[in-house]
Amino acid sequence: MIYADITGWGKYIPPAVLTNDELTTFMDTSDEWISSRSGIRQRRISHINTAQMATLASKQALARAGLTADDLDLIIVATCCPDTLVPNTASKVQELLGTNQAACFDLSSACTGFLYALQNATAQIRSGMAKKVLVVAAERMSWFVNWSERSSAVLFGDGAGAVIVEASDIECGLLNAKLGCDSKARDILSVSNFGTDMDRYENPPGPLTLDFIGPEIFKRAVRGMGGATETVMSEAKLNVEDIDLLIPHQANVRIIETIAQKLKLKDEQVMVNIQNYGNTSAATVPIAICEALESGRVKPGDNIISAAFGAGLTWGAGFIKWGNRVTPVNDYVQQEQTSEKTALELLATAIKHCTQKPA
Ligand code: ACO
């Protein structure tokens, strides 16, 4: 039997920090509102594009797996912030990694994108169609944000996370997954004025807007993620005490707490880092996986449950039996990234366009 072991992990966290207090300099909001409603205290604003963030996270994951990009036969980039629609972002990542071999595709399932991509990579490996796959989620959400919409603008951030998945004969990796989509609710979270739906000539689009109905998403997220988690646990015959770590999508700490309470998990069984990065869409789960390993929270053979939801409304959960590797093959030190500009300077033009009143 072939399994799909996760043998490398990496992340890219942009250096420019945007705090809740800095948001109050141009928006009617407060640190108290944002942190009590969402758990977010700060987020990162990227000075580089999606493919570059993905590449930096991928280099770290490759080094930690002891591989080079030439070893890969498939690159999947989970993103809803592609650098270009055509060609795909995955081909750019491959080019930046300095190789020219692997199959490359982008996967668009918003915040659930990493789980969808991991399931896809696992299926390809387990069927024998691929042996070494890079799964990277990278999101430049700050590009979409409408900085005059306080209910959504305060929630998002930029970042990337990557894993390497390799064929193994040890029973580990993603062993069960339940993915789905609540498409009746596809309009409650959308960037509606971008794509062939828009009228390019008669009615050209104004500023992009990430529209959503927060309370409705909240309810459906708990239902979708919670239901998928219960299905995965029951199929894998796992009880609550068997779970070593829950690594959920980081959209709102209250959603995470609701799911943890439903499952009766203790705080130490739940990975939470939303306070530092906000919602980085598909990248939240692989960044959290990476930080769980970096902080020694994952041991060989651990039972990990991951769950996510995103636009579509896509939802899903997966059971990952961690393999033997918790120590990197090569200790990759990411070159210190600096941004010449602060987060507010990086966003200055976008904020001006979004907030200025029509004459
Ligand atoms: N600062 C201050 N006040 C605000 C802000 C803000 N940034 N945003 C909204 N408010 C106000 C509203 O105007 C409203 O005021 P009113 O009562 O006078 O009308 C009040 O706060 C309450 O607004 P609600 O939307 O009811 O607040 P809620 O407690 O539901 O929290 C939130 C909103 C955080 C968006 C929550 O609904 C949520 O997390 N939803 C699900 C997660 C989500 O939507 N994530 C984004 C989707 S991305 C993804 O991961 C797929």
Short mmCIF file of C-alpha atoms and ligand atoms in Angstrom, two decimals:
data_model
loop_
_atom_site.label_atom_id
_atom_site.label_comp_id
_atom_site.label_asym_id
_atom_site.label_seq_id
_atom_site.Cartn_x
_atom_site.Cartn_y
_atom_site.Cartn_z
CA MET A 1 0.00 0.00 0.00
CA ILE A 2 1.29 3.49 -0.82
CA TYR A 3 0.74 6.35 1.61
CA ALA A 4 1.47 10.08 1.29
CA ASP A 5 3.79 11.25 4.05
CA ILE A 6 4.30 14.95 4.82
CA THR A 7 8.08 15.26 4.91
CA GLY A 8 8.72 19.02 4.71
CA TRP A 9 7.02 22.19 5.89
CA GLY A 10 7.68 25.88 5.35
CA LYS A 11 6.08 29.29 5.65
CA TYR A 12 6.55 32.85 4.53
CA ILE A 13 5.39 35.59 6.88
CA PRO A 14 5.68 39.08 5.32
CA PRO A 15 7.70 41.45 7.52
CA ALA A 16 5.33 44.45 7.50
CA VAL A 17 2.95 44.31 10.48
CA LEU A 18 -0.42 46.11 10.46
CA THR A 19 -1.80 46.35 14.00
CA ASN A 20 -5.41 46.89 15.01
CA ASP A 21 -4.43 50.32 16.34
CA GLU A 22 -2.99 51.26 12.94
CA LEU A 23 -6.34 50.36 11.33
CA THR A 24 -8.02 52.92 13.58
CA THR A 25 -5.97 55.67 11.89
CA PHE A 26 -8.20 55.48 8.81
CA MET A 27 -11.23 53.42 9.85
CA ASP A 28 -13.96 53.68 12.49
CA THR A 29 -12.95 50.62 14.48
CA SER A 30 -11.02 49.68 17.64
CA ASP A 31 -8.53 47.13 18.90
CA GLU A 32 -11.17 46.12 21.46
CA TRP A 33 -13.84 45.38 18.79
CA ILE A 34 -11.50 43.50 16.48
CA SER A 35 -9.80 41.38 19.11
CA SER A 36 -12.97 40.56 21.06
CA ARG A 37 -15.02 39.66 17.92
CA SER A 38 -12.31 37.82 15.98
CA GLY A 39 -9.22 37.19 18.14
CA ILE A 40 -7.04 39.13 15.67
CA ARG A 41 -4.45 41.58 17.02
CA GLN A 42 -2.35 42.15 13.92
CA ARG A 43 -1.89 40.93 10.36
CA ARG A 44 0.93 41.09 7.78
CA ILE A 45 0.89 43.10 4.56
CA SER A 46 3.08 41.71 1.81
CA HIS A 47 5.47 43.80 -0.27
CA ILE A 48 5.92 40.89 -2.72
CA ASN A 49 3.42 39.04 -4.86
CA THR A 50 1.66 35.70 -4.31
CA ALA A 51 4.07 33.56 -6.33
CA GLN A 52 7.09 35.04 -4.57
CA MET A 53 5.58 34.37 -1.15
CA ALA A 54 4.73 30.83 -2.28
CA THR A 55 8.29 30.31 -3.52
CA LEU A 56 9.89 31.38 -0.24
CA ALA A 57 7.63 29.04 1.76
CA SER A 58 8.31 26.24 -0.75
CA LYS A 59 12.10 26.63 -0.57
CA GLN A 60 11.93 26.16 3.17
CA ALA A 61 9.66 23.10 2.84
CA LEU A 62 11.92 21.55 0.18
CA ALA A 63 15.08 22.06 2.25
CA ARG A 64 13.44 20.62 5.34
CA ALA A 65 12.40 17.56 3.29
CA GLY A 66 15.97 17.24 1.99
CA LEU A 67 14.79 17.67 -1.61
CA THR A 68 15.42 20.07 -4.46
CA ALA A 69 12.76 21.43 -6.81
CA ASP A 70 14.06 19.07 -9.53
CA ASP A 71 12.76 16.15 -7.45
CA LEU A 72 9.13 17.32 -7.72
CA ASP A 73 6.68 15.84 -10.18
CA LEU A 74 3.73 18.06 -9.25
CA ILE A 75 3.26 21.58 -7.86
CA ILE A 76 -0.20 22.59 -6.63
CA VAL A 77 -0.72 26.22 -5.62
CA ALA A 78 -3.87 26.81 -3.58
CA THR A 79 -4.76 30.47 -3.94
CA CYS A 80 -7.56 32.89 -4.63
CA CYS A 81 -5.02 35.67 -5.26
CA PRO A 82 -3.21 34.51 -8.42
CA ASP A 83 -0.51 36.84 -9.79
CA THR A 84 -2.09 36.39 -13.22
CA LEU A 85 -5.16 34.51 -14.43
CA VAL A 86 -3.17 33.12 -17.36
CA PRO A 87 -0.67 31.57 -16.97
CA ASN A 88 -1.22 30.01 -13.59
CA THR A 89 0.68 30.94 -10.44
CA ALA A 90 2.07 27.41 -10.03
CA SER A 91 4.12 27.81 -13.24
CA LYS A 92 5.60 31.03 -11.82
CA VAL A 93 6.48 29.25 -8.59
CA GLN A 94 8.19 26.52 -10.59
CA GLU A 95 10.14 29.12 -12.58
CA LEU A 96 11.20 30.93 -9.38
CA LEU A 97 12.26 27.62 -7.84
CA GLY A 98 14.59 27.26 -10.84
CA THR A 99 13.22 24.05 -12.29
CA ASN A 100 11.25 23.10 -15.37
CA GLN A 101 9.86 19.60 -14.93
CA ALA A 102 6.85 19.22 -12.71
CA ALA A 103 3.18 19.43 -13.64
CA CYS A 104 1.77 22.70 -12.31
CA PHE A 105 -1.73 23.80 -11.49
CA ASP A 106 -3.58 26.30 -9.32
CA LEU A 107 -6.48 25.25 -7.14
CA SER A 108 -9.19 27.77 -6.31
CA SER A 109 -11.24 26.87 -3.24
CA ALA A 110 -10.51 29.98 -1.15
CA CYS A 111 -9.82 29.22 2.52
CA THR A 112 -10.41 25.47 2.06
CA GLY A 113 -7.87 25.41 -0.77
CA PHE A 114 -5.03 23.83 1.19
CA LEU A 115 -7.15 20.89 2.37
CA TYR A 116 -8.51 20.37 -1.15
CA ALA A 117 -4.93 20.49 -2.52
CA LEU A 118 -3.57 18.13 0.13
CA GLN A 119 -6.33 15.64 -0.64
CA ASN A 120 -5.55 15.91 -4.35
CA ALA A 121 -1.81 15.44 -3.82
CA THR A 122 -2.47 12.49 -1.51
CA ALA A 123 -4.79 10.85 -4.05
CA GLN A 124 -2.20 11.24 -6.83
CA ILE A 125 0.52 9.73 -4.66
CA ARG A 126 -1.61 6.90 -3.35
CA SER A 127 -2.70 5.99 -6.89
CA GLY A 128 0.94 5.93 -8.03
CA MET A 129 0.49 8.88 -10.43
CA ALA A 130 2.95 11.11 -8.52
CA LYS A 131 5.74 10.53 -6.04
CA LYS A 132 6.82 13.91 -4.74
CA VAL A 133 4.38 16.80 -4.61
CA LEU A 134 4.70 20.39 -3.41
CA VAL A 135 1.44 21.74 -1.96
CA VAL A 136 1.69 25.44 -1.29
CA ALA A 137 -1.00 27.92 -0.28
CA ALA A 138 -0.23 31.59 -0.74
CA GLU A 139 -2.60 34.51 -0.42
CA ARG A 140 -2.23 38.23 -0.88
CA MET A 141 -5.62 39.09 0.58
CA SER A 142 -4.63 42.74 1.15
CA TRP A 143 -4.89 43.21 -2.63
CA PHE A 144 -8.66 42.43 -2.55
CA VAL A 145 -9.60 44.22 0.60
CA ASN A 146 -11.82 47.26 0.37
CA TRP A 147 -10.32 49.47 3.08
CA SER A 148 -13.58 51.37 3.52
CA GLU A 149 -15.46 48.19 4.57
CA ARG A 150 -14.63 47.81 8.24
CA SER A 151 -16.58 44.59 8.72
CA SER A 152 -14.31 42.68 6.31
CA ALA A 153 -11.11 44.77 6.07
CA VAL A 154 -10.02 44.07 9.64
CA LEU A 155 -10.06 40.29 9.21
CA PHE A 156 -7.55 39.47 6.49
CA GLY A 157 -3.78 39.25 6.09
CA ASP A 158 -1.10 37.97 3.70
CA GLY A 159 1.15 34.93 3.95
CA ALA A 160 2.10 31.51 2.59
CA GLY A 161 2.57 27.98 3.86
CA ALA A 162 3.89 24.87 2.09
CA VAL A 163 4.29 21.14 2.61
CA ILE A 164 6.09 18.41 0.69
CA VAL A 165 4.14 15.18 0.28
CA GLU A 166 6.05 12.01 -0.61
CA ALA A 167 5.19 8.38 -1.32
CA SER A 168 5.83 6.15 1.69
CA ASP A 169 5.04 2.59 2.71
CA ILE A 170 4.40 3.66 6.32
CA GLU A 171 0.71 4.23 7.11
CA CYS A 172 0.73 8.01 7.58
CA GLY A 173 -0.22 11.30 5.95
CA LEU A 174 -3.78 12.28 5.09
CA LEU A 175 -5.69 9.05 5.77
CA ASN A 176 -9.28 10.34 5.69
CA ALA A 177 -10.85 13.46 4.28
CA LYS A 178 -14.37 14.76 3.87
CA LEU A 179 -14.71 17.71 1.50
CA GLY A 180 -17.85 19.42 0.33
CA CYS A 181 -19.47 22.64 -0.78
CA ASP A 182 -22.55 24.52 0.43
CA SER A 183 -23.12 26.12 -2.98
CA LYS A 184 -26.56 27.55 -2.10
CA ALA A 185 -24.53 30.01 -0.02
CA ARG A 186 -21.99 30.86 -2.69
CA ASP A 187 -23.13 34.50 -2.83
CA ILE A 188 -22.55 35.24 0.87
CA LEU A 189 -18.77 35.44 0.39
CA SER A 190 -17.55 36.73 -2.93
CA VAL A 191 -15.44 39.07 -5.02
CA SER A 192 -18.30 39.50 -7.46
CA ASN A 193 -17.02 42.16 -9.84
CA PHE A 194 -13.98 40.30 -11.16
CA GLY A 195 -14.01 37.57 -13.83
CA THR A 196 -16.11 36.96 -16.93
CA ASP A 197 -19.23 37.79 -14.92
CA MET A 198 -18.23 41.44 -15.12
CA ASP A 199 -19.17 43.64 -18.04
CA ARG A 200 -15.81 44.84 -19.32
CA TYR A 201 -17.05 47.53 -21.69
CA GLU A 202 -20.51 48.89 -20.77
CA ASN A 203 -20.08 48.73 -17.02
CA PRO A 204 -16.40 48.44 -16.08
CA PRO A 205 -15.79 47.43 -12.47
CA GLY A 206 -14.96 49.91 -9.73
CA PRO A 207 -12.75 49.00 -6.78
CA LEU A 208 -12.82 45.31 -5.95
CA THR A 209 -14.94 44.41 -2.98
CA LEU A 210 -14.77 41.30 -0.90
CA ASP A 211 -18.44 41.06 0.08
CA PHE A 212 -19.60 38.83 2.85
CA ILE A 213 -22.35 38.29 5.38
CA GLY A 214 -20.31 37.51 8.50
CA PRO A 215 -22.92 36.07 10.89
CA GLU A 216 -24.33 33.74 8.19
CA ILE A 217 -20.82 32.51 7.29
CA PHE A 218 -20.12 31.98 10.97
CA LYS A 219 -23.13 29.65 11.33
CA ARG A 220 -22.42 27.73 8.15
CA ALA A 221 -18.70 27.48 8.95
CA VAL A 222 -19.43 25.85 12.30
CA ARG A 223 -21.91 23.48 10.63
CA GLY A 224 -19.62 22.59 7.68
CA MET A 225 -16.35 22.25 9.57
CA GLY A 226 -17.94 20.62 12.60
CA GLY A 227 -19.92 18.08 10.52
CA ALA A 228 -16.90 17.19 8.35
CA THR A 229 -14.74 16.75 11.45
CA GLU A 230 -17.26 14.38 13.03
CA THR A 231 -17.47 12.36 9.80
CA VAL A 232 -13.69 12.09 9.48
CA MET A 233 -13.30 11.09 13.15
CA SER A 234 -16.00 8.47 12.89
CA GLU A 235 -14.58 7.01 9.64
CA ALA A 236 -11.12 6.91 11.21
CA LYS A 237 -12.60 5.45 14.44
CA LEU A 238 -11.07 8.25 16.49
CA ASN A 239 -12.36 9.41 19.86
CA VAL A 240 -11.72 12.89 21.25
CA GLU A 241 -8.95 11.58 23.51
CA ASP A 242 -7.18 10.13 20.43
CA ILE A 243 -6.71 13.60 18.92
CA ASP A 244 -3.32 15.13 19.61
CA LEU A 245 -3.90 18.38 17.74
CA LEU A 246 -6.68 20.20 15.92
CA ILE A 247 -5.29 22.52 13.25
CA PRO A 248 -8.30 24.54 12.06
CA HIS A 249 -8.61 27.30 9.49
CA GLN A 250 -7.98 30.58 11.29
CA ALA A 251 -10.91 32.86 10.33
CA ASN A 252 -12.23 33.76 13.76
CA VAL A 253 -11.13 32.53 17.17
CA ARG A 254 -14.79 32.26 18.21
CA ILE A 255 -15.43 29.78 15.35
CA ILE A 256 -12.40 27.76 16.48
CA GLU A 257 -13.59 27.82 20.12
CA THR A 258 -17.11 26.74 19.13
CA ILE A 259 -15.75 23.74 17.23
CA ALA A 260 -13.29 22.87 20.00
CA GLN A 261 -16.14 23.00 22.55
CA LYS A 262 -18.37 20.80 20.37
CA LEU A 263 -15.56 18.25 20.21
CA LYS A 264 -14.74 18.74 23.93
CA LEU A 265 -11.08 19.46 23.13
CA LYS A 266 -8.75 21.06 25.65
CA ASP A 267 -6.87 24.27 24.78
CA GLU A 268 -3.58 22.43 24.38
CA GLN A 269 -5.18 20.22 21.70
CA VAL A 270 -5.97 23.22 19.47
CA MET A 271 -3.55 25.24 17.33
CA VAL A 272 -4.41 28.96 17.31
CA ASN A 273 -2.25 31.69 15.75
CA ILE A 274 -4.93 33.99 14.31
CA GLN A 275 -3.87 36.74 16.75
CA ASN A 276 -0.64 37.22 14.76
CA TYR A 277 -1.72 36.89 11.13
CA GLY A 278 -5.50 37.31 10.79
CA ASN A 279 -7.21 35.24 8.12
CA THR A 280 -4.69 34.39 5.38
CA SER A 281 -7.31 32.27 3.57
CA ALA A 282 -5.84 28.99 2.22
CA ALA A 283 -2.49 29.73 3.89
CA THR A 284 -3.75 29.59 7.49
CA VAL A 285 -3.65 25.79 7.79
CA PRO A 286 -0.14 25.16 6.35
CA ILE A 287 1.29 28.11 8.32
CA ALA A 288 -0.26 26.62 11.47
CA ILE A 289 1.08 23.13 10.59
CA CYS A 290 4.52 24.66 10.12
CA GLU A 291 4.39 26.55 13.43
CA ALA A 292 3.10 23.48 15.27
CA LEU A 293 6.18 21.58 14.09
CA GLU A 294 8.55 24.47 14.79
CA SER A 295 7.26 24.73 18.35
CA GLY A 296 7.53 20.98 19.03
CA ARG A 297 3.78 20.42 19.23
CA VAL A 298 3.85 17.52 16.74
CA LYS A 299 5.37 14.13 17.60
CA PRO A 300 5.85 11.09 15.34
CA GLY A 301 2.58 9.19 14.97
CA ASP A 302 0.39 12.05 16.24
CA ASN A 303 -3.26 12.16 15.21
CA ILE A 304 -4.00 15.56 13.70
CA ILE A 305 -7.38 16.82 12.56
CA SER A 306 -7.58 19.79 10.25
CA ALA A 307 -10.78 21.56 9.25
CA ALA A 308 -11.55 24.55 7.06
CA PHE A 309 -14.25 26.48 5.23
CA GLY A 310 -14.12 29.18 2.58
CA ALA A 311 -15.87 30.88 -0.30
CA GLY A 312 -18.12 28.56 -2.24
CA LEU A 313 -18.94 27.88 0.61
CA THR A 314 -16.39 25.09 0.44
CA TRP A 315 -15.78 23.09 3.60
CA GLY A 316 -13.76 20.12 4.68
CA ALA A 317 -11.84 18.20 7.29
CA GLY A 318 -9.00 15.74 7.19
CA PHE A 319 -7.29 13.24 9.49
CA ILE A 320 -3.50 13.34 9.22
CA LYS A 321 -1.49 10.62 10.90
CA TRP A 322 1.90 12.28 11.27
CA GLY A 323 4.84 10.21 10.00
CA ASN A 324 8.29 9.92 11.53
CA ARG A 325 9.75 13.25 10.51
CA VAL A 326 9.44 16.07 13.00
CA THR A 327 13.04 17.26 12.66
CA PRO A 328 14.01 18.85 9.35
CA VAL A 329 16.55 17.06 7.15
CA ASN A 330 18.20 20.42 6.50
CA ASP A 331 17.78 23.27 8.90
CA TYR A 332 16.79 25.93 6.41
CA VAL A 333 17.19 29.48 7.60
CA GLN A 334 15.09 31.83 5.51
CA GLN A 335 17.02 34.91 4.46
CA GLU A 336 15.78 37.82 6.53
CA GLN A 337 13.11 39.56 4.48
CA THR A 338 12.75 43.26 4.96
CA SER A 339 10.28 45.66 3.48
CA GLU A 340 11.45 49.19 2.77
CA LYS A 341 7.94 50.38 3.59
CA THR A 342 5.72 50.01 6.62
CA ALA A 343 2.36 48.29 6.24
CA LEU A 344 0.55 51.66 6.16
CA GLU A 345 2.96 52.92 3.49
CA LEU A 346 2.43 49.77 1.41
CA LEU A 347 -1.33 50.32 1.60
CA ALA A 348 -1.37 54.10 1.21
CA THR A 349 -2.63 54.17 -2.41
CA ALA A 350 -5.22 51.45 -1.83
CA ILE A 351 -6.53 53.17 1.31
CA LYS A 352 -6.76 56.49 -0.54
CA HIS A 353 -8.72 54.97 -3.44
CA CYS A 354 -11.07 53.02 -1.18
CA THR A 355 -11.80 55.77 1.32
CA GLN A 356 -12.00 58.90 -0.80
CA LYS A 357 -15.55 60.16 -1.27
CA PRO A 358 -16.72 60.78 -4.88
CA ALA A 359 -16.64 64.53 -5.71
N1 ACO B 1 -15.20 47.82 14.04
C1 ACO B 1 -16.19 48.26 14.81
N2 ACO B 1 -17.49 47.89 14.62
C2 ACO B 1 -17.75 47.04 13.60
C3 ACO B 1 -16.74 46.56 12.75
C4 ACO B 1 -15.43 46.99 13.00
N3 ACO B 1 -14.38 46.55 12.27
N4 ACO B 1 -17.32 45.74 11.85
C5 ACO B 1 -18.63 45.72 12.10
N5 ACO B 1 -18.89 46.49 13.17
C6 ACO B 1 -20.18 46.74 13.79
C7 ACO B 1 -21.35 46.51 12.85
O1 ACO B 1 -21.57 47.67 12.08
C8 ACO B 1 -22.44 46.18 13.81
O2 ACO B 1 -22.93 47.41 14.33
P1 ACO B 1 -24.52 47.62 14.57
O3 ACO B 1 -24.90 46.57 15.56
O4 ACO B 1 -24.58 49.02 15.10
O5 ACO B 1 -25.14 47.42 13.23
C9 ACO B 1 -21.75 45.46 14.96
O6 ACO B 1 -20.37 45.80 14.85
C10 ACO B 1 -21.92 43.97 14.96
O7 ACO B 1 -21.62 43.45 13.69
P2 ACO B 1 -21.75 41.91 13.39
O8 ACO B 1 -21.44 41.67 11.95
O9 ACO B 1 -23.05 41.40 13.91
O10 ACO B 1 -20.58 41.31 14.31
P3 ACO B 1 -20.27 39.81 14.64
O11 ACO B 1 -20.23 39.64 16.09
O12 ACO B 1 -21.10 38.85 13.85
O13 ACO B 1 -18.77 39.65 14.09
C11 ACO B 1 -17.49 38.87 12.19
C12 ACO B 1 -18.47 39.90 12.73
C13 ACO B 1 -16.21 38.97 12.99
C14 ACO B 1 -17.23 39.12 10.72
C15 ACO B 1 -18.13 37.47 12.39
O14 ACO B 1 -19.42 37.45 11.90
C16 ACO B 1 -17.35 36.38 11.72
O15 ACO B 1 -16.25 36.06 12.10
N6 ACO B 1 -17.97 35.72 10.73
C17 ACO B 1 -17.42 34.54 10.09
C18 ACO B 1 -16.03 34.65 9.62
C19 ACO B 1 -15.94 35.39 8.34
O16 ACO B 1 -16.91 35.81 7.78
N7 ACO B 1 -14.72 35.50 7.88
C20 ACO B 1 -14.51 36.10 6.65
C21 ACO B 1 -14.77 35.09 5.61
S1 ACO B 1 -13.36 34.44 4.99
C22 ACO B 1 -13.21 32.86 5.23
O17 ACO B 1 -12.45 32.46 6.07
C23 ACO B 1 -13.91 32.01 4.33
#
